[in-house]
Coordinates of C-alpha atoms and ligand atoms in Angstrom, one line a residue:
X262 CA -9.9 -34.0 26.0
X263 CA -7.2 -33.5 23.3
X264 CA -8.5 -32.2 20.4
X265 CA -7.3 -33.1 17.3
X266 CA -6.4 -30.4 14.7
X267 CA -7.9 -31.5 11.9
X268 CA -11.1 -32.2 13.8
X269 CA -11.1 -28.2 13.6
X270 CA -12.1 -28.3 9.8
X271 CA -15.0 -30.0 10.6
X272 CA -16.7 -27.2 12.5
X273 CA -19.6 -25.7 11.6
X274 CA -20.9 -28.9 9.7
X275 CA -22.8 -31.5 11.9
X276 CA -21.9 -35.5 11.1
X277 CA -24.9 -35.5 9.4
X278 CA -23.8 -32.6 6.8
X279 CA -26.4 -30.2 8.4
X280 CA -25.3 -26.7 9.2
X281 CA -24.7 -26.1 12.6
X282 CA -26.3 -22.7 14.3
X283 CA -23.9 -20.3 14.1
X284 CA -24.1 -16.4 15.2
X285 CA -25.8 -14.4 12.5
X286 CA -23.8 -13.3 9.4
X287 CA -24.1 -9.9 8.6
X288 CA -23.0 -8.8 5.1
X289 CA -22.8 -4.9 3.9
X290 CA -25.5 -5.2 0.5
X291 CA -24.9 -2.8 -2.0
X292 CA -28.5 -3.3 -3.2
X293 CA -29.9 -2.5 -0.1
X294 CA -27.5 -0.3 1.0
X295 CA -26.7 -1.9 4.2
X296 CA -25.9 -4.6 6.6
X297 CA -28.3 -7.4 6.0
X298 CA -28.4 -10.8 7.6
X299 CA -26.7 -13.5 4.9
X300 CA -29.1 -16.3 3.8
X301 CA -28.3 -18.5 1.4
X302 CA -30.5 -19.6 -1.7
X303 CA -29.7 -23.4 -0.7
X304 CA -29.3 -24.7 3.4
X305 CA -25.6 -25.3 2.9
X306 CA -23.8 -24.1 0.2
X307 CA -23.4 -20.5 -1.6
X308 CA -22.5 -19.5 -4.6
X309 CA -20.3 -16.8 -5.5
X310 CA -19.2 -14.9 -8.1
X311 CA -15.8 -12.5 -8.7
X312 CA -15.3 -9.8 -11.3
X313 CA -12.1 -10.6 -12.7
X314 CA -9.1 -8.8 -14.4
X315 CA -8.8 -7.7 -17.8
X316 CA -5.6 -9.5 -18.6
X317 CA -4.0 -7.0 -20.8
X318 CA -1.1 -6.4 -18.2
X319 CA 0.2 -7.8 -14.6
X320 CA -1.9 -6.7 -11.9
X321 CA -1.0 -4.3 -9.3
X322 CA -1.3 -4.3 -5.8
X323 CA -4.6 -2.1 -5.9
X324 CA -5.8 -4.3 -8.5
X325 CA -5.3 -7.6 -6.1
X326 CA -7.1 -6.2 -3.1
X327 CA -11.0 -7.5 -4.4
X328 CA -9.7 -10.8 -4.2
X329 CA -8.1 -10.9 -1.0
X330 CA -11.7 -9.3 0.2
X331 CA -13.2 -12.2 -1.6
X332 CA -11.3 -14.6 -0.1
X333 CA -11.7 -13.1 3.5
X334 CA -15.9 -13.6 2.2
X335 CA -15.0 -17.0 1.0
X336 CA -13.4 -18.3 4.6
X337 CA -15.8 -16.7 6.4
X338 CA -18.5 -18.8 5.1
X339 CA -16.8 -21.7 5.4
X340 CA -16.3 -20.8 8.7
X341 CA -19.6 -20.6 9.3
X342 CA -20.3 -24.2 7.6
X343 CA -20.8 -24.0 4.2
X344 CA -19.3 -24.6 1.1
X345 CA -18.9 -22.0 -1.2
X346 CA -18.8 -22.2 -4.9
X347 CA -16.5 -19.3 -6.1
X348 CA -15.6 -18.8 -9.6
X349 CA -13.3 -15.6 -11.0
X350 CA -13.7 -14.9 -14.3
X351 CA -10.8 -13.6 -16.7
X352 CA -11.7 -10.4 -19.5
X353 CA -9.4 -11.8 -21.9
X354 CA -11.7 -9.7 -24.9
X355 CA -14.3 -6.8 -25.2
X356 CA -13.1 -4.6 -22.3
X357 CA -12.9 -1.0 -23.3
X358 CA -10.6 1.8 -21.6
X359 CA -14.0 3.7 -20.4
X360 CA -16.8 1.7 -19.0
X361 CA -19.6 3.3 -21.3
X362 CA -18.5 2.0 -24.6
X363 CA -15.7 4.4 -25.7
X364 CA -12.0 4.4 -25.5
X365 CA -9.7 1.3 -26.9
X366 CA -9.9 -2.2 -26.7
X367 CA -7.4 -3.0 -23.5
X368 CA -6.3 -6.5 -25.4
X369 CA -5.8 -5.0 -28.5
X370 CA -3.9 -1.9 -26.3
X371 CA -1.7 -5.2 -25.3
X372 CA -0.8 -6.5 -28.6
X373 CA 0.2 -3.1 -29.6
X374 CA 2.5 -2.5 -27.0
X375 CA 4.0 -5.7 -26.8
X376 CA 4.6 -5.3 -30.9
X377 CA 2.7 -8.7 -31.6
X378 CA 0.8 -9.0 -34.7
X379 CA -2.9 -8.5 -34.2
X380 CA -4.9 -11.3 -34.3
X381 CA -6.9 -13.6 -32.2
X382 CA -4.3 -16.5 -31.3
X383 CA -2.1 -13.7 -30.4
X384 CA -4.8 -11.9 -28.0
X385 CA -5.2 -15.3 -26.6
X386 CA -1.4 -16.3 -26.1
X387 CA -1.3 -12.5 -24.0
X388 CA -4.2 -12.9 -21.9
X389 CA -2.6 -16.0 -21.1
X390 CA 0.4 -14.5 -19.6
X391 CA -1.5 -12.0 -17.9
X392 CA -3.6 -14.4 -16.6
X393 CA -0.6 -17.0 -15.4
X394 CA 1.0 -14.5 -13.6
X395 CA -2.3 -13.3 -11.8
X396 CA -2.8 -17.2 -10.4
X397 CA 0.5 -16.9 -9.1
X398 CA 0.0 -13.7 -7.6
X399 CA -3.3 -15.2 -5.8
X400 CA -1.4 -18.3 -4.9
X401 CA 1.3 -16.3 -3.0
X402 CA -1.4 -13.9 -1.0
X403 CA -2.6 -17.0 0.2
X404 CA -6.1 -16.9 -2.1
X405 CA -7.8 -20.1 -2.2
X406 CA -8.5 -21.6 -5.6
X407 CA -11.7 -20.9 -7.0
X408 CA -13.8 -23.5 -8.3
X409 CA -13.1 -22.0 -12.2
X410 CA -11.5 -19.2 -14.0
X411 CA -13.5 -18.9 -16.7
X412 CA -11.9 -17.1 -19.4
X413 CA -14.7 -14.2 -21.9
X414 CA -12.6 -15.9 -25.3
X415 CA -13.8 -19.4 -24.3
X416 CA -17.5 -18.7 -23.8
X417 CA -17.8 -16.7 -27.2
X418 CA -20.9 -18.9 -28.1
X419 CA -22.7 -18.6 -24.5
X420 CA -22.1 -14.8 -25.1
X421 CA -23.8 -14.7 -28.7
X422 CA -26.8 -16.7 -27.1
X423 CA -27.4 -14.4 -24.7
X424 CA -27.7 -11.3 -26.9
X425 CA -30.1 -13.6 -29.4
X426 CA -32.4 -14.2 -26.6
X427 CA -32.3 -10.8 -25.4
X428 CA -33.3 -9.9 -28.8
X429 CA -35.8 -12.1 -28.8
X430 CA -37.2 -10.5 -26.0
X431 CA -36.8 -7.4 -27.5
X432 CA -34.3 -5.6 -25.1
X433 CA -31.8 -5.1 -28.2
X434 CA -31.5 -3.1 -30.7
X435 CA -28.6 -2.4 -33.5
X436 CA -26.9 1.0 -34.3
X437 CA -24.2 1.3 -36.8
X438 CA -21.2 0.3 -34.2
X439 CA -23.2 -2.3 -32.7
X440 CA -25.9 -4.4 -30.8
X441 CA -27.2 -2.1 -27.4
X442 CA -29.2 -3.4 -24.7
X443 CA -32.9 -0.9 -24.3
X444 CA -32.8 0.4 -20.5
X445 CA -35.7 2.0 -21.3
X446 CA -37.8 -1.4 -21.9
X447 CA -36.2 -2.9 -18.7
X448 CA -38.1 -0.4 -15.9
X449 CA -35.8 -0.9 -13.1
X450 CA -32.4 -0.1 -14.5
X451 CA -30.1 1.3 -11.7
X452 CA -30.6 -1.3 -9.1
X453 CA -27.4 -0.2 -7.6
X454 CA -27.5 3.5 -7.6
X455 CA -24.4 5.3 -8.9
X456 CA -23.6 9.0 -9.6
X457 CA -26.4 10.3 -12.7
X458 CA -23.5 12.0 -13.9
X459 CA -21.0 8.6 -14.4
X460 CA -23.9 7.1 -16.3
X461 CA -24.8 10.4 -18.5
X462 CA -21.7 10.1 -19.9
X463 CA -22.2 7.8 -22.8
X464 CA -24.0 9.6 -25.0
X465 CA -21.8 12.7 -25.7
X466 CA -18.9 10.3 -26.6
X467 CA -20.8 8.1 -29.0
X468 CA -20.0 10.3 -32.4
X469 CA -21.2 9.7 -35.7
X470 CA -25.3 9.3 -35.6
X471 CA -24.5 6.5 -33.6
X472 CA -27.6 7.6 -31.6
X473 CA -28.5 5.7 -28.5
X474 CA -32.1 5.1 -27.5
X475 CA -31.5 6.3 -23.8
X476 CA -28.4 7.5 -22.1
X477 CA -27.6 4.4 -20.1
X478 CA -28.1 1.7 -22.9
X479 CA -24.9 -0.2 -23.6
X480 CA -23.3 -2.6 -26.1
X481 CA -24.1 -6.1 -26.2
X482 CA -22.3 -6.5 -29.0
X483 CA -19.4 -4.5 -31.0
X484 CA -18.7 -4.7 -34.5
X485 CA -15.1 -4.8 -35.0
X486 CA -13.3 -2.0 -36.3
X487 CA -10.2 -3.9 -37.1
X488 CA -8.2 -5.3 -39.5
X489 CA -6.2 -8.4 -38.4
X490 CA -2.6 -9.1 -39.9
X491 CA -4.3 -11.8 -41.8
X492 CA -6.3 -8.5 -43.7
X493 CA -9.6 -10.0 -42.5
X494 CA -11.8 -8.0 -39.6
X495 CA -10.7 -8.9 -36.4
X496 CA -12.9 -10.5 -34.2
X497 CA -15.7 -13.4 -33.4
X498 CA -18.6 -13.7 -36.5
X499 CA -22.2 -13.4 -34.9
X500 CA -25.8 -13.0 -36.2
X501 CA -25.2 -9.9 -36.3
X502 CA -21.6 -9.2 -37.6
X503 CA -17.7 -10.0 -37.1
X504 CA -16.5 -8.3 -33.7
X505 CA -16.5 -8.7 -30.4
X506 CA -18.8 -9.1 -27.3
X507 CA -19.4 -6.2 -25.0
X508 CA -17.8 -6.3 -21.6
X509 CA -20.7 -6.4 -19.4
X510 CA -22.2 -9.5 -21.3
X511 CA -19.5 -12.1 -20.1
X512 CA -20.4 -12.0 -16.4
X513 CA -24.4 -12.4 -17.2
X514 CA -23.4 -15.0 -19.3
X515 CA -20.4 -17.2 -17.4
X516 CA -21.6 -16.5 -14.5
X517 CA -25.2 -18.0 -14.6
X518 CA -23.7 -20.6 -16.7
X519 CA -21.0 -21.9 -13.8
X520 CA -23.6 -20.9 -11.1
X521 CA -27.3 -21.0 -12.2
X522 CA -29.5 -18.0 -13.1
X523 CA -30.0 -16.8 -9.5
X524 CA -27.0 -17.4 -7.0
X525 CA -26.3 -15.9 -3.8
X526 CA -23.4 -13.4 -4.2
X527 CA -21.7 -11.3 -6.7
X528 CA -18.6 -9.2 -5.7
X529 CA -15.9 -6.5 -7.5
X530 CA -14.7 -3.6 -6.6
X531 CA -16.6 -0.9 -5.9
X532 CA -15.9 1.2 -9.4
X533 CA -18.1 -1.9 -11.0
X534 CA -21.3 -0.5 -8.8
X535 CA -22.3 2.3 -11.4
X536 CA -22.0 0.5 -15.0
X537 CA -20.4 -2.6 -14.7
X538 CA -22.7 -4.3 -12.5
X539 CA -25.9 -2.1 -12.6
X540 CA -25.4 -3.6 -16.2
X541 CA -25.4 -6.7 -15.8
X542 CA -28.1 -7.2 -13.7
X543 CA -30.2 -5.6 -16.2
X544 CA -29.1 -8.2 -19.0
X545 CA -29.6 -10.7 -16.7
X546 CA -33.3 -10.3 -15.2
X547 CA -34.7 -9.1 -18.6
X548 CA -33.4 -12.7 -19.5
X549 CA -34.7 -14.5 -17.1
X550 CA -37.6 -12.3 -15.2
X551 CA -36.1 -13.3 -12.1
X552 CA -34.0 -11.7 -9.6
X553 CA -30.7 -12.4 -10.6
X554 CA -27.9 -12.0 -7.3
X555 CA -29.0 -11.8 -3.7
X556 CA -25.8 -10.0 -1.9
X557 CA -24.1 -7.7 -3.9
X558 CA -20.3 -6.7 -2.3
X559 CA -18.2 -4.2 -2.9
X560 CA -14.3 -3.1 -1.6
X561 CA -12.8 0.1 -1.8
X562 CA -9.4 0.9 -3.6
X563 CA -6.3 1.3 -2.6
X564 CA -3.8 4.8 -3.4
X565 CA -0.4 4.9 -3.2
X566 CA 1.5 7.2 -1.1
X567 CA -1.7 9.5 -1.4
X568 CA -2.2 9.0 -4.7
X569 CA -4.0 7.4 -7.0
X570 CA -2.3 4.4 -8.5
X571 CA -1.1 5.4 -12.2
X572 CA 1.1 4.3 -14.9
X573 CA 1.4 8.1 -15.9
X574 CA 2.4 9.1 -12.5
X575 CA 4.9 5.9 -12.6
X576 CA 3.5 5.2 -8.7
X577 CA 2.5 1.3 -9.6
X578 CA 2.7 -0.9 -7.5
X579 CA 3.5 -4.9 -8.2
X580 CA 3.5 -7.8 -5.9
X581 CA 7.3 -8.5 -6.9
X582 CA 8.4 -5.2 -5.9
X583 CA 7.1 -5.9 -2.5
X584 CA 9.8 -9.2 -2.5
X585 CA 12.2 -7.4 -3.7
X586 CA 12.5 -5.0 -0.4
X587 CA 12.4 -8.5 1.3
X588 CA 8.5 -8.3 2.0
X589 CA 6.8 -11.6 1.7
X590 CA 3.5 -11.6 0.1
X591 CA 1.5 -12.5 3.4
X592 CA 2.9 -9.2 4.6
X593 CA 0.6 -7.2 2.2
X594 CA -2.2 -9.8 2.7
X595 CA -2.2 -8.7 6.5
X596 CA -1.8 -5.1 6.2
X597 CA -4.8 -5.0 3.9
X598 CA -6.8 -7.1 7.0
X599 CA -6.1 -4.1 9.4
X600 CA -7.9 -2.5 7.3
X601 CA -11.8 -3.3 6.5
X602 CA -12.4 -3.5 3.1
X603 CA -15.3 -1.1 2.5
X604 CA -12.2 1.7 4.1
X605 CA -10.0 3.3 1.3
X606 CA -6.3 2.4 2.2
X607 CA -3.0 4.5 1.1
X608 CA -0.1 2.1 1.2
X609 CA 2.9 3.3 2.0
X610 CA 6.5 1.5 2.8
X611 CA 6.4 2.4 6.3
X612 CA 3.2 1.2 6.6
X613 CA 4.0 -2.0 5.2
X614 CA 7.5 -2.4 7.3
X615 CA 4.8 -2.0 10.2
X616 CA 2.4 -4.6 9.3
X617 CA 5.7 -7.5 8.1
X618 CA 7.1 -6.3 12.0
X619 CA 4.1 -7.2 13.8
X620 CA 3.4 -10.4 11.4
X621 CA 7.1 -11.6 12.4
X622 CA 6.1 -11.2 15.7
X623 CA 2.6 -13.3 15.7
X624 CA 4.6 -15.7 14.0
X625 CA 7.2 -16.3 16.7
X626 CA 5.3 -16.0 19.6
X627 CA 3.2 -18.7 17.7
X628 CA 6.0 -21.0 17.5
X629 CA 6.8 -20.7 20.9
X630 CA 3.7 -22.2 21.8
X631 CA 4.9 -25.7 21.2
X632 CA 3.5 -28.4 18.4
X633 CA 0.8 -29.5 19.9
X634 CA -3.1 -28.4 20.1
X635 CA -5.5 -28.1 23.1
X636 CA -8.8 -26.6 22.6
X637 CA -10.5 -23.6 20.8
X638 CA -10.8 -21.4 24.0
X639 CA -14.9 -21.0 23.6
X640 CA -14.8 -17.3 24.7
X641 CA -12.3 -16.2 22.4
X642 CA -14.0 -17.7 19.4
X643 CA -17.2 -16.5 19.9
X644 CA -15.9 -13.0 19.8
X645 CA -13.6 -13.6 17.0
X646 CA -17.1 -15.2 15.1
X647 CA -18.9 -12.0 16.1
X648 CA -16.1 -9.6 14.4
X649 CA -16.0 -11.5 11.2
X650 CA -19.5 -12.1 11.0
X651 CA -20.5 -8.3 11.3
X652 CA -19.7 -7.5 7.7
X653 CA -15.6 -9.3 8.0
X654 CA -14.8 -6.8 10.6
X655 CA -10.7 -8.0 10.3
X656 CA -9.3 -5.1 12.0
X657 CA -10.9 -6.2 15.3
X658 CA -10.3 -9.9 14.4
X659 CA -6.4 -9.0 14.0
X660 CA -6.8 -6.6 17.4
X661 CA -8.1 -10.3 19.3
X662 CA -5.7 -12.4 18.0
X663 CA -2.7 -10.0 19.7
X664 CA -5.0 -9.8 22.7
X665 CA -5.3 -13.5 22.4
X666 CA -1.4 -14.0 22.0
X667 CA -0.5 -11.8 25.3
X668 CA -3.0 -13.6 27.3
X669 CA -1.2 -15.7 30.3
X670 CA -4.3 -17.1 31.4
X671 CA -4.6 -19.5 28.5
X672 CA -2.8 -22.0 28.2
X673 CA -0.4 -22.7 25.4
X674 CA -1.8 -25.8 23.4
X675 CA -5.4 -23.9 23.9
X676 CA -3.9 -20.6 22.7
X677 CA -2.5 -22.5 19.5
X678 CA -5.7 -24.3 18.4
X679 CA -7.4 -20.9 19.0
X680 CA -5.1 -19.1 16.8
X681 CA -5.2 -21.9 14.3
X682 CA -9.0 -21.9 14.2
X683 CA -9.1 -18.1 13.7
X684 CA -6.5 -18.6 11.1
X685 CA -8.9 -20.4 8.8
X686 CA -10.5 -17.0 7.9
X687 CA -7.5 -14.8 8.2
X688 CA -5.0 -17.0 5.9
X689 CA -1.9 -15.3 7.6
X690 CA 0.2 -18.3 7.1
X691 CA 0.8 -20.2 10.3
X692 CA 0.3 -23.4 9.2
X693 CA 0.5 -23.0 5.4
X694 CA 3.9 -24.3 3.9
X695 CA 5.1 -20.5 2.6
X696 CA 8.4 -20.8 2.0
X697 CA 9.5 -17.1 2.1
X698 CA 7.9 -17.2 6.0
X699 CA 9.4 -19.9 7.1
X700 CA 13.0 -19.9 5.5
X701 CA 12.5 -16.1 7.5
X702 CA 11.5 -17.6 10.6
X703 CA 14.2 -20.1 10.5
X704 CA 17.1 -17.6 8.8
X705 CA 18.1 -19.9 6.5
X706 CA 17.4 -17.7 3.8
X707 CA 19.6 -20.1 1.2
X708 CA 21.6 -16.7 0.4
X709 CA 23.9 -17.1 -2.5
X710 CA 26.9 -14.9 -3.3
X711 CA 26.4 -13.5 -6.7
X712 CA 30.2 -14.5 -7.4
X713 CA 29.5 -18.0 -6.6
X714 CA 26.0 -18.4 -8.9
X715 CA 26.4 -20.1 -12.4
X716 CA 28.4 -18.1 -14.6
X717 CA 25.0 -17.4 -16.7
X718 CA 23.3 -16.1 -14.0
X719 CA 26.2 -13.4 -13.2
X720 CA 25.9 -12.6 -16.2
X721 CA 22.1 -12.1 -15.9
X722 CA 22.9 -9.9 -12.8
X723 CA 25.5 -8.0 -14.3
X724 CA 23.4 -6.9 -17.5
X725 CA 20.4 -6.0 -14.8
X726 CA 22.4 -4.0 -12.6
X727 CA 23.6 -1.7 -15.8
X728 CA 20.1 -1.7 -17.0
X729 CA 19.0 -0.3 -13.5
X730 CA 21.9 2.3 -13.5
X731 CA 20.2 3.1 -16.6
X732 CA 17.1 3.4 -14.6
X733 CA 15.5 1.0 -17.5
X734 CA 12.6 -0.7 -15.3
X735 CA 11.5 -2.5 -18.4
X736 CA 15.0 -4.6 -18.9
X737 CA 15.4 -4.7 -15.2
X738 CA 12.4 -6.5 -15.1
X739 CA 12.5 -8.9 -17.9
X740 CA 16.2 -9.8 -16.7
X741 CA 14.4 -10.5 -13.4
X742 CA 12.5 -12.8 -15.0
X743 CA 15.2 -14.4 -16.7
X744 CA 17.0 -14.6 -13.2
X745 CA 13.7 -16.2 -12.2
X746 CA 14.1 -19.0 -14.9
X747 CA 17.6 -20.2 -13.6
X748 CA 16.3 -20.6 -10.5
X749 CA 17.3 -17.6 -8.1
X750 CA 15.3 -14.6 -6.2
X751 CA 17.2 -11.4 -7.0
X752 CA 16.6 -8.4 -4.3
X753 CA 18.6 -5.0 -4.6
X754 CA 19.9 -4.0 -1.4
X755 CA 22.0 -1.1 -0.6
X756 CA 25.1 -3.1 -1.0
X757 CA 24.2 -4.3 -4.6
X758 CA 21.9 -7.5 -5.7
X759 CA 21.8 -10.2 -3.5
X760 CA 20.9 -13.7 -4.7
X761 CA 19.0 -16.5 -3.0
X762 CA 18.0 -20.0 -4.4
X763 CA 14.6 -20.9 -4.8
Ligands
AMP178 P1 -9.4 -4.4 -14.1 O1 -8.3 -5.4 -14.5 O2 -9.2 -3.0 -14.5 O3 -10.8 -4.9 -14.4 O4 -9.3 -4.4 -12.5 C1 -9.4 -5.5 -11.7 C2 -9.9 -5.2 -10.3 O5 -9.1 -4.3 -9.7 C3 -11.3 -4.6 -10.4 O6 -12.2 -5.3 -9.5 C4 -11.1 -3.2 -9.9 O7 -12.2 -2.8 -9.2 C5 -9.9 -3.3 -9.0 N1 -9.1 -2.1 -8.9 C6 -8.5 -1.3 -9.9 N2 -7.8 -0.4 -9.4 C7 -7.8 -0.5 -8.0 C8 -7.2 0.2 -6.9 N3 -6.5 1.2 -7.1 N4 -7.5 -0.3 -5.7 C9 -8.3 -1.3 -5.5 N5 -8.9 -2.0 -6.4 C10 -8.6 -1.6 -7.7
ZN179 ZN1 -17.9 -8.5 -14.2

């Protein structure tokens, strides 16, 4: 019997709506540190929550791996028939260089260096940027759109009615700088774990008789320190004082107001396991006495040639730098599925020119297979199932798909419906319209000689290829950008820039 492709979405849910029995899921818990069997809070749908970026600057390649992990998390549940609710939330205020307290205001860090007058419509308009070009960057890996993006700035009042009832309960308490949240009332602080020595650290920095109750108690609440250009403090009034809220305080808040006061999962990456998240599961079950998150998920980061990624090094990493050496995005998507994403990953060129080879590959033998689909060959998708349901094992997933693909005993409409169906957790773009992979695939790569672009846009390229002599990133960039605006891709290539036409 033919089956019909789009009959595939419907896997996983019977006609009825009921969840079909699938193999069990197994998800690595960071509260229980291990692999424990998923259930969900309701029959058929989970909930899920996403530490976002702070959006005081673009985000780099390391900085894009938890969502490409979520996303993998995302599919697999639907996979297995439900639907997930997944909301990322954007720090657009409150986020401080170091995690306990200290250090600088990252927004106010922005509006310094981009030589904009400090004040809140300003912190807004660059968080907005930030944030614009962080959607993009998910839409080009392929990310699916979460149900929200709730941004800290807009949920100022959920924030401040939080700390009141926390107060209320008496978990708060006010020091000169600010409001604090008492780990020593709420007797299971930690839930985590983390290194003693990451969350000793507060105290010491904390100068000034700003004396906190116990070591791990953190701010609820900041008062600002600020003057705006308008010569008034800087920052949100609250019963308490003007400032701003604490970091940790916008997930307990946005989060249980998008997706109740207990949900199913919560993930980040795995630097939020000491403070960031033993935090806010603090705030949140002294709110509501209740366990707050069921499956806590964690991925590991991501170095650079072997080393940390650093703007002081000058090794940073952006998705647009991967385009310009003629990588599309979905080649950085699938080099970080050959990985698993509790495994620390070093990206290097080579590696990636590996993982775009073998992609271009996949994708041609796929399109040799014809238009047309057979049937999800039963063997192969159990084991596919079994891989991504033992904690999104996509190494092995990607290792059956090639197995799959060099496999002469299945036929070729059977092999494409196969690959399609696996494709709905791996997102590596064989059916999705992505330009870049297709124009590739095809070779009509819609070139243009520079000499024949508009005269404004040879301009543009002249100007950027004098800034790059220059070795001026920052111009290069922004010219980009302008290049961008008229319409064209620029990539350097050893024979000068190359233009193509979007
Ligand atoms: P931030 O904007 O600093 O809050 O970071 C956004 C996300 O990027 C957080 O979930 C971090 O855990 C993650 N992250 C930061 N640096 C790296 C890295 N080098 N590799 C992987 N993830 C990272
Ligand atoms: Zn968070």
């Amino acid at each position: 019997m033919d089956f019909h492709f789009l009959s595939l979405f419907k896997q996983g849910t019977r006609a009825g709506g009921t969840r079909m029995k699938r193999s069990p899921l197994y998800l690595f818990n960071t509260l229980s540190k291990k692999k424990d069997e998923f259930q969900a809070i309701k029959p058929d749908s989970v909930r899920m929550y996403s530490c976002g970026p702070t959006v005081y600057d673009r985000a780099h390649i390391g900085n894009l791996r938890p969502y490409v992990f979520s996303d993998i998390l995302r599919r697999t549940l639907e996979y297995n028939g439900y639907t997930v609710k997944h909301v990322i939330n954007i720090t657009d205020v409150g986020h401080l260089t170091s995690d306990e307290d200290a250090g600088d205001d990252k927004m106010l860090l922005a509006l310094r260096r981009e030589g904009l007058p400090v004040t809140l419509a300003e912190m807004k308009k660059v968080g907005t940027k930030y944030a614009k070009m962080f959607k993009k960057d998910l839409g080009d890996l392929n990310i699916k759109t979460p149900l929200a993006f709730p941004r800290a700035s807009e949920h100022i009042e959920g924030q401040i009615a939080f700390i009141k009832t926390l107060e209320e309960k008496g978990y708060a308490y006010i020091l000169k700088d600010g409001v604090y949240f008492d780990t020593g009332v709420f007797k299971t602080y930690g839930a985590l774990g983390g290194t003693p020595k990451e969350l000793n650290t507060g105290v010491s920095r904390l100068k000034g008789g700003k004396r906190k109750r116990n070591e791990r108690d953190f701010a609820l609440w900041k008062f600002s320190t600020e003057e705006s250009s308008t010569g008034k403090k800087l920052g949100w009034d609250s019963p308490w004082g003007v400032g701003f809220p604490g970091w940790h305080i916008e997930c307990s808040a946005m989060s249980t107001e998008y997706l109740g006061k207990y949900f199913d999962i919560h993930t980040g990456g795995m630097d939020h396991i000491p403070v960031h998240h033993n935090n806010e599961i603090a705030q949140t079950e002294a709110l509501t006495g209740k366990p707050f998150v069921n499956y806590w998920l964690h991925s590991a980061f991501l170095t650079i040639e072997g080393k940390k990624i650093s703007k002081s090094i000058g090794n940073t990493v952006y998705l647009y730098h991967l385009a310009d050496r003629g990588f599309p995005p979905f080649a950085y998507r699938y080099w970080l599925l050959t990985g698993h994403y509790r495994t620390q990953l070093n990206f290097t060129w080579e590696a990636l020119q590996g993982a775009y080879s073998a992609l271009v590959k996949l994708h041609k033998q796929f399109l040799d297979l014809g238009a047309s689909n057979g049937v999800v060959v039963k063997s192969y998708q159990e084991r596919f199932e079994r891989f991504v349901n033992d904690d999104l094992d996509t190494p092995k997933a990607i290792a059956l798909l090639f197995e799959l693909i060099e496999d002469n005993a299945v036929e070729k409409r059977d092999k494409r419906a196969t690959i399609l169906d696996m494709n709905r957790v791996l997102g590596i773009g064989f059916i999705e319209s992505h330009r870049q992979m297709k124009r590739m695939l095809a070779g009509e790569t819609k070139k243009v000689e520079v000499k024949e672009a508009p005269r404004e846009v040879q301009e543009l390229v002249k100007e950027r290829e004098s800034a790059r002599e220059e070795k001026d990133w920052k111009t290069a960039d922004l010219l980009r950008e302008k290049i961008a605006k008229e319409g064209y891709d620029i990539k350097d290539t050893e024979e000068g820039s190359e233009l193509t036409k979007k």
